């Protein structure tokens, strides 16, 4: 387990140097590494818990990303007819429901490998991390103007 934790630390440090090479831009790999590190710290996950949790978490994120991509695609399209608009709205709603089903499925899986209190802490940490990253990004955007 210590080896896994050490491997995560090495992976994160390699990703930090990758960020510097990209002119300070946050790569998806670095974002994921920072998110995982933040969640593990805030939810007090042990290396053993992390090794079980994060592969499942990655699966969930991959499934959600696919659904989110479809929603994004649907929202970029401007339907011409009323029937096309209706079809688009219904499909977007179906995708949103699918996202919630994915969350529910994986939250149940998480509670099979972690105590519910830690799953709660994970979800809270994930939300906090995303809000912090959004604020940082918004702050950088404002500075450019």
PDB file of C-alpha atoms in Angstrom:
ATOM      1  CA  UNK A   1       0.000   0.000   0.000  1.00  0.00           C
ATOM      2  CA  UNK A   2       2.874   2.344   0.730  1.00  0.00           C
ATOM      3  CA  UNK A   3       4.150   1.626  -2.773  1.00  0.00           C
ATOM      4  CA  UNK A   4       0.815   2.689  -4.258  1.00  0.00           C
ATOM      5  CA  UNK A   5       0.852   5.911  -2.251  1.00  0.00           C
ATOM      6  CA  UNK A   6       4.446   6.585  -3.301  1.00  0.00           C
ATOM      7  CA  UNK A   7       3.518   5.902  -6.943  1.00  0.00           C
ATOM      8  CA  UNK A   8       0.659   8.427  -6.697  1.00  0.00           C
ATOM      9  CA  UNK A   9       3.040  11.038  -5.259  1.00  0.00           C
ATOM     10  CA  UNK A  10       5.564  10.430  -8.058  1.00  0.00           C
ATOM     11  CA  UNK A  11       2.805  10.578 -10.683  1.00  0.00           C
ATOM     12  CA  UNK A  12       1.536  13.845  -9.254  1.00  0.00           C
ATOM     13  CA  UNK A  13       5.017  15.393  -9.200  1.00  0.00           C
ATOM     14  CA  UNK A  14       5.569  14.374 -12.839  1.00  0.00           C
ATOM     15  CA  UNK A  15       2.272  16.004 -13.735  1.00  0.00           C
ATOM     16  CA  UNK A  16       3.281  19.219 -11.972  1.00  0.00           C
ATOM     17  CA  UNK A  17       6.353  19.441 -14.199  1.00  0.00           C
ATOM     18  CA  UNK A  18       4.092  18.783 -17.204  1.00  0.00           C
ATOM     19  CA  UNK A  19       2.027  21.795 -16.163  1.00  0.00           C
ATOM     20  CA  UNK A  20       5.125  24.007 -16.213  1.00  0.00           C
ATOM     21  CA  UNK A  21       6.011  22.811 -19.732  1.00  0.00           C
ATOM     22  CA  UNK A  22       2.515  23.749 -20.928  1.00  0.00           C
ATOM     23  CA  UNK A  23       2.923  27.347 -19.865  1.00  0.00           C
ATOM     24  CA  UNK A  24       0.970  26.879 -16.632  1.00  0.00           C
ATOM     25  CA  UNK A  25      -2.006  25.288 -18.377  1.00  0.00           C
ATOM     26  CA  UNK A  26      -3.788  22.531 -16.545  1.00  0.00           C
ATOM     27  CA  UNK A  27      -3.793  19.275 -18.507  1.00  0.00           C
ATOM     28  CA  UNK A  28      -6.608  16.745 -17.993  1.00  0.00           C
ATOM     29  CA  UNK A  29      -4.084  14.383 -16.392  1.00  0.00           C
ATOM     30  CA  UNK A  30      -2.895  17.033 -13.959  1.00  0.00           C
ATOM     31  CA  UNK A  31      -6.460  18.043 -13.165  1.00  0.00           C
ATOM     32  CA  UNK A  32      -7.348  14.411 -12.399  1.00  0.00           C
ATOM     33  CA  UNK A  33      -4.223  13.947 -10.268  1.00  0.00           C
ATOM     34  CA  UNK A  34      -4.941  17.109  -8.269  1.00  0.00           C
ATOM     35  CA  UNK A  35      -8.583  16.100  -7.847  1.00  0.00           C
ATOM     36  CA  UNK A  36      -7.640  12.641  -6.594  1.00  0.00           C
ATOM     37  CA  UNK A  37      -5.033  14.050  -4.222  1.00  0.00           C
ATOM     38  CA  UNK A  38      -7.519  16.592  -2.870  1.00  0.00           C
ATOM     39  CA  UNK A  39     -10.266  13.994  -2.404  1.00  0.00           C
ATOM     40  CA  UNK A  40      -7.911  11.503  -0.719  1.00  0.00           C
ATOM     41  CA  UNK A  41      -6.699  14.188   1.689  1.00  0.00           C
ATOM     42  CA  UNK A  42     -10.083  15.731   2.535  1.00  0.00           C
ATOM     43  CA  UNK A  43     -11.881  12.383   2.887  1.00  0.00           C
ATOM     44  CA  UNK A  44      -8.940  10.886   4.829  1.00  0.00           C
ATOM     45  CA  UNK A  45      -8.682   7.916   2.463  1.00  0.00           C
ATOM     46  CA  UNK A  46      -6.011   5.387   3.311  1.00  0.00           C
ATOM     47  CA  UNK A  47      -3.771   4.113   0.497  1.00  0.00           C
ATOM     48  CA  UNK A  48      -5.759   0.848   0.542  1.00  0.00           C
ATOM     49  CA  UNK A  49      -9.059   2.713   0.266  1.00  0.00           C
ATOM     50  CA  UNK A  50      -7.660   4.941  -2.484  1.00  0.00           C
ATOM     51  CA  UNK A  51      -6.507   1.938  -4.502  1.00  0.00           C
ATOM     52  CA  UNK A  52     -10.033   0.506  -4.432  1.00  0.00           C
ATOM     53  CA  UNK A  53     -11.919   3.775  -4.772  1.00  0.00           C
ATOM     54  CA  UNK A  54     -10.187   5.705  -7.553  1.00  0.00           C
ATOM     55  CA  UNK A  55     -10.485   3.043 -10.293  1.00  0.00           C
ATOM     56  CA  UNK A  56     -14.268   3.006  -9.699  1.00  0.00           C
ATOM     57  CA  UNK A  57     -14.324   6.789  -9.550  1.00  0.00           C
ATOM     58  CA  UNK A  58     -12.482   6.901 -12.877  1.00  0.00           C
ATOM     59  CA  UNK A  59     -15.073   4.575 -14.438  1.00  0.00           C
ATOM     60  CA  UNK A  60     -17.868   6.828 -13.238  1.00  0.00           C
ATOM     61  CA  UNK A  61     -16.152   9.935 -14.577  1.00  0.00           C
ATOM     62  CA  UNK A  62     -15.596   8.286 -17.966  1.00  0.00           C
ATOM     63  CA  UNK A  63     -19.281   7.344 -18.276  1.00  0.00           C
ATOM     64  CA  UNK A  64     -20.390  10.798 -17.159  1.00  0.00           C
ATOM     65  CA  UNK A  65     -17.999  12.454 -19.590  1.00  0.00           C
ATOM     66  CA  UNK A  66     -19.563  10.554 -22.502  1.00  0.00           C
ATOM     67  CA  UNK A  67     -23.064  11.661 -21.494  1.00  0.00           C
ATOM     68  CA  UNK A  68     -21.888  15.225 -20.896  1.00  0.00           C
ATOM     69  CA  UNK A  69     -20.331  15.288 -24.381  1.00  0.00           C
ATOM     70  CA  UNK A  70     -23.692  14.328 -25.862  1.00  0.00           C
ATOM     71  CA  UNK A  71     -25.449  17.067 -23.888  1.00  0.00           C
ATOM     72  CA  UNK A  72     -22.881  19.597 -25.098  1.00  0.00           C
ATOM     73  CA  UNK A  73     -23.388  18.453 -28.678  1.00  0.00           C
ATOM     74  CA  UNK A  74     -27.167  18.745 -28.367  1.00  0.00           C
ATOM     75  CA  UNK A  75     -26.924  22.234 -26.893  1.00  0.00           C
ATOM     76  CA  UNK A  76     -24.683  23.444 -29.742  1.00  0.00           C
ATOM     77  CA  UNK A  77     -27.310  22.495 -32.312  1.00  0.00           C
ATOM     78  CA  UNK A  78     -30.005  25.049 -33.053  1.00  0.00           C
ATOM     79  CA  UNK A  79     -32.980  23.030 -34.294  1.00  0.00           C
ATOM     80  CA  UNK A  80     -35.003  24.648 -37.044  1.00  0.00           C
ATOM     81  CA  UNK A  81     -38.446  23.178 -36.528  1.00  0.00           C
ATOM     82  CA  UNK A  82     -40.576  22.938 -33.425  1.00  0.00           C
ATOM     83  CA  UNK A  83     -40.496  19.132 -33.676  1.00  0.00           C
ATOM     84  CA  UNK A  84     -36.680  19.143 -33.759  1.00  0.00           C
ATOM     85  CA  UNK A  85     -36.598  21.471 -30.745  1.00  0.00           C
ATOM     86  CA  UNK A  86     -38.907  19.131 -28.849  1.00  0.00           C
ATOM     87  CA  UNK A  87     -36.777  16.106 -29.762  1.00  0.00           C
ATOM     88  CA  UNK A  88     -33.622  17.915 -28.638  1.00  0.00           C
ATOM     89  CA  UNK A  89     -35.154  18.984 -25.312  1.00  0.00           C
ATOM     90  CA  UNK A  90     -36.405  15.467 -24.594  1.00  0.00           C
ATOM     91  CA  UNK A  91     -33.000  13.956 -25.379  1.00  0.00           C
ATOM     92  CA  UNK A  92     -31.235  16.495 -23.140  1.00  0.00           C
ATOM     93  CA  UNK A  93     -33.626  15.596 -20.326  1.00  0.00           C
ATOM     94  CA  UNK A  94     -32.952  11.892 -20.895  1.00  0.00           C
ATOM     95  CA  UNK A  95     -29.210  12.555 -20.723  1.00  0.00           C
ATOM     96  CA  UNK A  96     -29.576  14.465 -17.449  1.00  0.00           C
ATOM     97  CA  UNK A  97     -31.520  11.521 -15.996  1.00  0.00           C
ATOM     98  CA  UNK A  98     -28.836   9.149 -17.278  1.00  0.00           C
ATOM     99  CA  UNK A  99     -26.184  11.243 -15.475  1.00  0.00           C
ATOM    100  CA  UNK A 100     -28.090  10.900 -12.199  1.00  0.00           C
ATOM    101  CA  UNK A 101     -28.489   7.143 -12.721  1.00  0.00           C
ATOM    102  CA  UNK A 102     -24.739   6.824 -13.229  1.00  0.00           C
ATOM    103  CA  UNK A 103     -24.111   8.798 -10.045  1.00  0.00           C
ATOM    104  CA  UNK A 104     -26.553   6.672  -8.076  1.00  0.00           C
ATOM    105  CA  UNK A 105     -25.058   3.424  -9.398  1.00  0.00           C
ATOM    106  CA  UNK A 106     -21.523   4.453  -8.495  1.00  0.00           C
ATOM    107  CA  UNK A 107     -22.434   5.979  -5.144  1.00  0.00           C
ATOM    108  CA  UNK A 108     -23.847   2.564  -4.218  1.00  0.00           C
ATOM    109  CA  UNK A 109     -20.628   0.894  -5.423  1.00  0.00           C
ATOM    110  CA  UNK A 110     -18.551   3.377  -3.428  1.00  0.00           C
ATOM    111  CA  UNK A 111     -20.508   2.503  -0.269  1.00  0.00           C
ATOM    112  CA  UNK A 112     -19.628  -1.157  -0.792  1.00  0.00           C
ATOM    113  CA  UNK A 113     -15.920  -0.372  -0.474  1.00  0.00           C
ATOM    114  CA  UNK A 114     -15.948   2.684   1.812  1.00  0.00           C
ATOM    115  CA  UNK A 115     -17.977   3.656   4.867  1.00  0.00           C
ATOM    116  CA  UNK A 116     -20.888   5.951   3.986  1.00  0.00           C
ATOM    117  CA  UNK A 117     -19.266   8.772   5.994  1.00  0.00           C
ATOM    118  CA  UNK A 118     -16.189   8.645   3.763  1.00  0.00           C
ATOM    119  CA  UNK A 119     -18.316   8.543   0.609  1.00  0.00           C
ATOM    120  CA  UNK A 120     -20.117  11.624   1.903  1.00  0.00           C
ATOM    121  CA  UNK A 121     -16.736  13.293   2.533  1.00  0.00           C
ATOM    122  CA  UNK A 122     -15.570  12.316  -0.968  1.00  0.00           C
ATOM    123  CA  UNK A 123     -18.642  13.874  -2.584  1.00  0.00           C
ATOM    124  CA  UNK A 124     -18.266  17.023  -0.510  1.00  0.00           C
ATOM    125  CA  UNK A 125     -14.542  17.252  -1.356  1.00  0.00           C
ATOM    126  CA  UNK A 126     -15.226  16.729  -5.061  1.00  0.00           C
ATOM    127  CA  UNK A 127     -17.747  19.568  -5.063  1.00  0.00           C
ATOM    128  CA  UNK A 128     -15.398  21.860  -3.127  1.00  0.00           C
ATOM    129  CA  UNK A 129     -12.511  21.083  -5.485  1.00  0.00           C
ATOM    130  CA  UNK A 130     -14.573  21.906  -8.570  1.00  0.00           C
ATOM    131  CA  UNK A 131     -15.766  25.185  -7.039  1.00  0.00           C
ATOM    132  CA  UNK A 132     -12.186  26.163  -6.153  1.00  0.00           C
ATOM    133  CA  UNK A 133     -10.948  25.346  -9.648  1.00  0.00           C
ATOM    134  CA  UNK A 134     -13.796  27.347 -11.182  1.00  0.00           C
ATOM    135  CA  UNK A 135     -12.953  30.349  -8.986  1.00  0.00           C
ATOM    136  CA  UNK A 136      -9.258  30.126  -9.940  1.00  0.00           C
ATOM    137  CA  UNK A 137     -10.095  29.891 -13.628  1.00  0.00           C
ATOM    138  CA  UNK A 138     -12.529  32.799 -13.369  1.00  0.00           C
ATOM    139  CA  UNK A 139      -9.884  34.810 -11.524  1.00  0.00           C
ATOM    140  CA  UNK A 140      -7.281  34.177 -14.237  1.00  0.00           C
ATOM    141  CA  UNK A 141      -9.811  35.141 -16.884  1.00  0.00           C
ATOM    142  CA  UNK A 142     -10.594  38.431 -15.115  1.00  0.00           C
ATOM    143  CA  UNK A 143      -6.868  39.258 -14.838  1.00  0.00           C
ATOM    144  CA  UNK A 144      -6.420  38.891 -18.605  1.00  0.00           C
ATOM    145  CA  UNK A 145      -9.069  41.487 -19.373  1.00  0.00           C
TER     146      UNK A 145
END
